[in-house]
Amino acid sequence: MMKLADCELCQLNIAPAWSNELFSVIMVDDVAYPGFVRVIWHEHVREISDLPDPHRLALNDAVHRVELAVRTVMQPLKINVASLGNVVPHVHWHIIPRYQDDAHFPSPVWATAVRETADTVLSARRALLPQLKAEIIRRMNE
Amino acid sequence: MMKLADCELCQLNIAPAWSNELFSVIMVDDVAYPGFVRVIWHEHVREISDLPDPHRLALNDAVHRVELAVRTVMQPLKINVASLGNVVPHVHWHIIPRYQDDAHFPSPVWATAVRETADTVLSARRALLPQLKAEIIRRMNE
């Protein structure tokens, strides 16, 4: 498996919520976005379209299962999914629960923040994370 | 088919590069991003995970074919793909060719612009658009 010494996703050192031989599902520690999840390919592959079809479809399927888990537990107003990789060109997906009161809504999370979400709201969302993790595991093993 | 009178994607009035009964492939007229393509679901569906599996897989497949067409013709440094829909909650995908000299690189296109791409560079990319359209049609019909 190709790994690059200077790629932060090749060298990732975070315990995943779930993983298999191809990819890991990571709960992102983002204070403004509890419930933000990434699916990170293990091998250093630049573009999704560089993956062989069975791998690409397995990754799509994982993103779908994670999206369902995030919807079920976090009950967001909208789900955002994106694969960018301009800074770290190593295949990974962002799955982000969005709410009317989040830091950037309705803009993408990469725009300039327009507000701070109340601590009580963020705490209530953070309290759901153990349940989100369990739901990810359940859906990935289904 | 469910269509909303006040949804701009339900009421879309742009000639697509390619379409079938489910979705349209649209070449976006963005002066800073020649080669930006969207795949827009016809029916008003909020989340990708609201689509029945065969529709979701057909949409994934279309995004993949468009990504390949954009890579082949536009030769970007990186491909960005995203489904957000916070402003217009109607399933659509953005497929965006990214370059070191584009207006936002390496940030996402939704961040604050950091430069203007030279007109000569943008013109050269715009000159590829007829070829991109032909490649999209070819790959969608494959």
Tab-separated table of C-alpha atoms in Angstrom:
chain	number	residue	atom	x	y	z
A	1	MET	CA	0.000	0.000	0.000
A	2	MET	CA	1.371	3.375	-1.026
A	3	LYS	CA	1.891	5.751	1.923
A	4	LEU	CA	3.626	9.126	1.813
A	5	ALA	CA	5.814	10.273	4.721
A	6	ASP	CA	4.725	13.893	4.305
A	7	CYS	CA	0.964	13.326	3.809
A	8	GLU	CA	-1.026	13.928	6.967
A	9	LEU	CA	-3.754	11.495	5.906
A	10	CYS	CA	-1.242	8.748	5.133
A	11	GLN	CA	0.204	9.318	8.611
A	12	LEU	CA	-3.153	9.724	10.364
A	13	ASN	CA	-2.982	8.818	14.011
A	14	ILE	CA	-6.592	9.082	15.234
A	15	ALA	CA	-8.610	6.153	16.540
A	16	PRO	CA	-11.372	5.625	13.953
A	17	ALA	CA	-15.014	5.075	14.851
A	18	TRP	CA	-14.906	2.231	12.317
A	19	SER	CA	-12.423	0.970	9.761
A	20	ASN	CA	-11.731	-1.838	7.352
A	21	GLU	CA	-8.763	-2.625	5.141
A	22	LEU	CA	-9.677	0.173	2.703
A	23	PHE	CA	-10.763	3.211	4.716
A	24	SER	CA	-11.461	4.660	8.147
A	25	VAL	CA	-14.476	6.550	9.462
A	26	ILE	CA	-13.298	9.354	11.747
A	27	MET	CA	-15.361	11.563	14.040
A	28	VAL	CA	-13.875	15.010	13.550
A	29	ASP	CA	-13.059	17.012	16.652
A	30	ASP	CA	-14.425	20.374	15.433
A	31	VAL	CA	-15.795	22.494	18.255
A	32	ALA	CA	-18.257	24.338	15.973
A	33	TYR	CA	-19.474	21.188	14.193
A	34	PRO	CA	-20.245	18.250	16.485
A	35	GLY	CA	-21.221	15.332	14.273
A	36	PHE	CA	-18.763	16.218	11.479
A	37	VAL	CA	-17.446	12.877	10.143
A	38	ARG	CA	-14.739	12.056	7.593
A	39	VAL	CA	-14.253	8.914	5.575
A	40	ILE	CA	-10.559	8.617	4.763
A	41	TRP	CA	-9.066	6.232	2.219
A	42	HIS	CA	-6.038	4.410	3.619
A	43	GLU	CA	-3.843	4.346	0.568
A	44	HIS	CA	-2.460	7.560	-0.897
A	45	VAL	CA	-4.777	8.038	-3.879
A	46	ARG	CA	-5.234	11.540	-5.288
A	47	GLU	CA	-8.651	11.497	-6.953
A	48	ILE	CA	-11.768	9.405	-6.395
A	49	SER	CA	-11.696	8.629	-10.099
A	50	ASP	CA	-8.238	7.066	-9.614
A	51	LEU	CA	-9.847	4.299	-7.538
A	52	PRO	CA	-10.752	1.043	-9.277
A	53	ASP	CA	-14.537	0.737	-9.624
A	54	PRO	CA	-15.121	-1.723	-6.733
A	55	HIS	CA	-13.168	0.558	-4.382
A	56	ARG	CA	-14.954	3.675	-5.584
A	57	LEU	CA	-18.321	1.997	-5.057
A	58	ALA	CA	-17.310	0.749	-1.598
A	59	LEU	CA	-16.328	4.302	-0.666
A	60	ASN	CA	-19.614	5.714	-2.026
A	61	ASP	CA	-21.490	3.151	-0.010
A	62	ALA	CA	-19.595	4.085	3.170
A	63	VAL	CA	-20.322	7.792	2.667
A	64	HIS	CA	-23.995	6.915	2.241
A	65	ARG	CA	-24.077	4.868	5.442
A	66	VAL	CA	-22.331	7.622	7.369
A	67	GLU	CA	-24.776	10.183	5.959
A	68	LEU	CA	-27.669	8.047	7.209
A	69	ALA	CA	-26.080	7.684	10.643
A	70	VAL	CA	-25.510	11.455	10.896
A	71	ARG	CA	-29.072	12.203	9.802
A	72	THR	CA	-30.553	9.693	12.220
A	73	VAL	CA	-28.668	10.838	15.298
A	74	MET	CA	-27.825	14.511	14.684
A	75	GLN	CA	-31.120	15.423	12.982
A	76	PRO	CA	-29.543	18.262	10.972
A	77	LEU	CA	-31.437	20.711	8.789
A	78	LYS	CA	-29.184	19.693	5.863
A	79	ILE	CA	-26.340	17.316	5.127
A	80	ASN	CA	-23.262	18.581	3.274
A	81	VAL	CA	-20.904	16.089	1.616
A	82	ALA	CA	-17.700	17.051	-0.142
A	83	SER	CA	-14.435	15.662	-1.432
A	84	LEU	CA	-11.969	18.502	-2.020
A	85	GLY	CA	-8.367	17.672	-1.128
A	86	ASN	CA	-6.675	20.806	-2.432
A	87	VAL	CA	-4.489	21.060	0.666
A	88	VAL	CA	-4.164	17.324	1.287
A	89	PRO	CA	-4.603	15.540	-2.067
A	90	HIS	CA	-5.448	12.169	-0.520
A	91	VAL	CA	-8.988	10.836	-1.065
A	92	HIS	CA	-11.303	11.724	1.822
A	93	TRP	CA	-14.931	12.754	2.237
A	94	HIS	CA	-16.436	15.282	4.596
A	95	ILE	CA	-19.947	14.556	5.903
A	96	ILE	CA	-21.205	17.609	7.805
A	97	PRO	CA	-24.520	18.109	9.637
A	98	ARG	CA	-25.745	21.664	9.073
A	99	TYR	CA	-28.173	23.728	11.144
A	100	GLN	CA	-29.757	27.153	10.811
A	101	ASP	CA	-27.796	28.269	13.904
A	102	ASP	CA	-24.380	26.890	12.899
A	103	ALA	CA	-21.344	29.122	12.410
A	104	HIS	CA	-21.711	29.481	8.610
A	105	PHE	CA	-25.282	28.620	7.638
A	106	PRO	CA	-26.408	28.877	4.853
A	107	SER	CA	-22.875	29.243	3.462
A	108	PRO	CA	-20.543	26.267	3.193
A	109	VAL	CA	-18.379	25.688	6.277
A	110	TRP	CA	-15.335	26.927	4.305
A	111	ALA	CA	-16.774	30.435	3.940
A	112	THR	CA	-16.311	33.156	6.562
A	113	ALA	CA	-18.137	32.401	9.825
A	114	VAL	CA	-21.167	34.595	10.405
A	115	ARG	CA	-22.085	33.682	13.989
A	116	GLU	CA	-21.188	31.666	17.060
A	117	THR	CA	-23.526	28.865	17.977
A	118	ALA	CA	-24.701	29.004	21.610
A	119	ASP	CA	-22.661	26.816	23.966
A	120	THR	CA	-25.797	25.124	25.261
A	121	VAL	CA	-26.728	24.126	21.698
A	122	LEU	CA	-23.232	22.823	20.933
A	123	SER	CA	-23.183	20.914	24.240
A	124	ALA	CA	-26.501	19.265	23.449
A	125	ARG	CA	-25.145	18.206	20.024
A	126	ARG	CA	-21.884	16.998	21.521
A	127	ALA	CA	-23.874	14.857	23.947
A	128	LEU	CA	-25.134	12.896	20.926
A	129	LEU	CA	-21.655	11.836	19.779
A	130	PRO	CA	-21.498	8.489	21.605
A	131	GLN	CA	-24.851	7.635	20.019
A	132	LEU	CA	-23.540	8.783	16.602
A	133	LYS	CA	-20.506	6.555	16.967
A	134	ALA	CA	-22.697	3.566	17.846
A	135	GLU	CA	-24.965	4.308	14.867
A	136	ILE	CA	-21.986	4.558	12.484
A	137	ILE	CA	-20.705	1.193	13.700
A	138	ARG	CA	-24.147	-0.357	13.400
A	139	ARG	CA	-24.712	0.939	9.855
A	140	MET	CA	-21.206	0.082	8.653
A	141	ASN	CA	-21.598	-3.489	9.934
A	142	GLU	CA	-25.089	-3.928	8.454
B	1	MET	CA	-42.747	14.310	-10.370
B	2	MET	CA	-42.631	16.749	-7.461
B	3	LYS	CA	-41.637	20.286	-8.501
B	4	LEU	CA	-41.704	23.380	-6.308
B	5	ALA	CA	-42.716	26.745	-7.759
B	6	ASP	CA	-40.223	28.604	-5.558
B	7	CYS	CA	-37.208	26.288	-6.003
B	8	GLU	CA	-34.721	27.594	-8.563
B	9	LEU	CA	-33.522	24.078	-9.401
B	10	CYS	CA	-37.071	22.810	-9.918
B	11	GLN	CA	-37.603	25.754	-12.273
B	12	LEU	CA	-34.201	25.530	-13.967
B	13	ASN	CA	-34.243	26.966	-17.453
B	14	ILE	CA	-30.753	26.245	-18.813
B	15	ALA	CA	-30.065	23.999	-21.779
B	16	PRO	CA	-28.221	20.993	-20.328
B	17	ALA	CA	-25.086	19.493	-21.892
B	18	TRP	CA	-26.784	16.127	-21.349
B	19	SER	CA	-29.903	14.918	-19.596
B	20	ASN	CA	-32.095	11.895	-19.065
B	21	GLU	CA	-35.398	11.418	-17.249
B	22	LEU	CA	-33.696	11.666	-13.837
B	23	PHE	CA	-31.106	14.452	-13.966
B	24	SER	CA	-29.371	17.073	-16.107
B	25	VAL	CA	-25.679	17.810	-16.575
B	26	ILE	CA	-25.157	21.570	-16.744
B	27	MET	CA	-22.040	23.489	-17.715
B	28	VAL	CA	-21.916	26.324	-15.198
B	29	ASP	CA	-21.332	29.830	-16.527
B	30	ASP	CA	-18.804	30.927	-13.867
B	31	VAL	CA	-16.258	33.397	-15.224
B	32	ALA	CA	-13.595	32.359	-12.673
B	33	TYR	CA	-14.161	28.617	-13.118
B	34	PRO	CA	-14.423	27.447	-16.716
B	35	GLY	CA	-15.149	23.722	-16.655
B	36	PHE	CA	-17.346	23.898	-13.517
B	37	VAL	CA	-20.167	21.377	-14.064
B	38	ARG	CA	-23.287	20.568	-12.047
B	39	VAL	CA	-25.386	17.437	-12.034
B	40	ILE	CA	-28.914	18.406	-11.023
B	41	TRP	CA	-31.637	15.968	-10.025
B	42	HIS	CA	-34.941	16.781	-11.760
B	43	GLU	CA	-37.337	16.006	-8.960
B	44	HIS	CA	-37.368	18.095	-5.798
B	45	VAL	CA	-35.523	15.782	-3.409
B	46	ARG	CA	-33.775	17.285	-0.398
B	47	GLU	CA	-31.005	14.846	0.473
B	48	ILE	CA	-29.071	12.292	-1.579
B	49	SER	CA	-29.999	9.744	1.051
B	50	ASP	CA	-33.685	10.407	0.283
B	51	LEU	CA	-33.190	8.878	-3.168
B	52	PRO	CA	-34.068	5.208	-3.656
B	53	ASP	CA	-30.870	3.146	-4.069
B	54	PRO	CA	-31.039	2.729	-7.880
B	55	HIS	CA	-31.439	6.502	-8.294
B	56	ARG	CA	-28.647	7.272	-5.848
B	57	LEU	CA	-26.324	4.888	-7.676
B	58	ALA	CA	-27.278	6.356	-11.068
B	59	LEU	CA	-26.457	9.817	-9.732
B	60	ASN	CA	-23.110	8.630	-8.309
B	61	ASP	CA	-22.290	7.098	-11.643
B	62	ALA	CA	-23.104	10.334	-13.475
B	63	VAL	CA	-20.904	12.379	-11.127
B	64	HIS	CA	-18.092	9.906	-11.765
B	65	ARG	CA	-18.472	10.172	-15.551
B	66	VAL	CA	-18.537	13.973	-15.368
B	67	GLU	CA	-15.443	13.934	-13.147
B	68	LEU	CA	-13.638	11.836	-15.754
B	69	ALA	CA	-14.714	14.165	-18.564
B	70	VAL	CA	-13.530	17.233	-16.608
B	71	ARG	CA	-10.188	15.603	-15.799
B	72	THR	CA	-9.643	14.494	-19.377
B	73	VAL	CA	-10.377	17.827	-21.015
B	74	MET	CA	-9.600	20.472	-18.377
B	75	GLN	CA	-6.496	18.736	-16.930
B	76	PRO	CA	-6.956	20.334	-13.494
B	77	LEU	CA	-4.506	20.047	-10.621
B	78	LYS	CA	-7.368	18.708	-8.448
B	79	ILE	CA	-11.036	17.854	-8.753
B	80	ASN	CA	-13.479	19.081	-6.111
B	81	VAL	CA	-16.893	17.445	-5.769
B	82	ALA	CA	-19.572	18.561	-3.349
B	83	SER	CA	-23.261	18.299	-2.594
B	84	LEU	CA	-24.281	21.069	-0.192
B	85	GLY	CA	-27.719	22.558	-0.874
B	86	ASN	CA	-28.018	24.819	2.160
B	87	VAL	CA	-29.421	27.653	0.061
B	88	VAL	CA	-31.265	25.477	-2.449
B	89	PRO	CA	-32.124	22.179	-0.743
B	90	HIS	CA	-32.635	20.254	-3.984
B	91	VAL	CA	-30.156	17.465	-4.768
B	92	HIS	CA	-27.303	18.664	-6.996
B	93	TRP	CA	-23.579	18.028	-7.280
B	94	HIS	CA	-20.795	20.482	-8.047
B	95	ILE	CA	-17.817	19.142	-10.014
B	96	ILE	CA	-15.090	21.789	-10.082
B	97	PRO	CA	-11.679	21.705	-11.769
B	98	ARG	CA	-9.098	23.383	-9.531
B	99	TYR	CA	-5.743	24.920	-10.442
B	100	GLN	CA	-2.887	26.466	-8.495
B	101	ASP	CA	-3.691	29.821	-10.146
B	102	ASP	CA	-7.466	29.787	-9.609
B	103	ALA	CA	-9.259	32.431	-7.561
B	104	HIS	CA	-9.319	30.447	-4.283
B	105	PHE	CA	-6.668	27.731	-4.445
B	106	PRO	CA	-5.944	25.890	-2.162
B	107	SER	CA	-9.115	26.926	-0.343
B	108	PRO	CA	-12.542	25.696	-1.410
B	109	VAL	CA	-14.272	27.935	-3.971
B	110	TRP	CA	-16.694	29.054	-1.242
B	111	ALA	CA	-13.947	30.720	0.792
B	112	THR	CA	-12.783	34.295	0.184
B	113	ALA	CA	-11.037	34.753	-3.156
B	114	VAL	CA	-7.292	35.308	-2.863
B	115	ARG	CA	-6.377	36.218	-6.452
B	116	GLU	CA	-7.627	36.869	-9.959
B	117	THR	CA	-6.649	34.365	-12.588
B	118	ALA	CA	-5.029	35.954	-15.657
B	119	ASP	CA	-7.465	36.583	-18.522
B	120	THR	CA	-5.241	34.705	-20.961
B	121	VAL	CA	-5.362	31.635	-18.707
B	122	LEU	CA	-9.130	31.823	-18.300
B	123	SER	CA	-9.554	32.308	-22.056
B	124	ALA	CA	-7.447	29.252	-22.777
B	125	ARG	CA	-9.593	27.219	-20.360
B	126	ARG	CA	-12.808	28.613	-21.800
B	127	ALA	CA	-11.625	27.557	-25.259
B	128	LEU	CA	-11.799	23.940	-24.021
B	129	LEU	CA	-15.509	24.086	-23.169
B	130	PRO	CA	-16.869	22.777	-26.494
B	131	GLN	CA	-14.502	19.828	-26.127
B	132	LEU	CA	-15.643	19.343	-22.516
B	133	LYS	CA	-19.276	19.296	-23.596
B	134	ALA	CA	-18.504	16.696	-26.270
B	135	GLU	CA	-16.592	14.575	-23.743
B	136	ILE	CA	-19.456	14.762	-21.216
B	137	ILE	CA	-21.908	13.604	-23.897
B	138	ARG	CA	-19.572	10.826	-24.989
B	139	ARG	CA	-19.013	9.532	-21.447
B	140	MET	CA	-22.667	9.816	-20.419
B	141	ASN	CA	-23.704	7.807	-23.492
B	142	GLU	CA	-21.026	5.142	-23.000
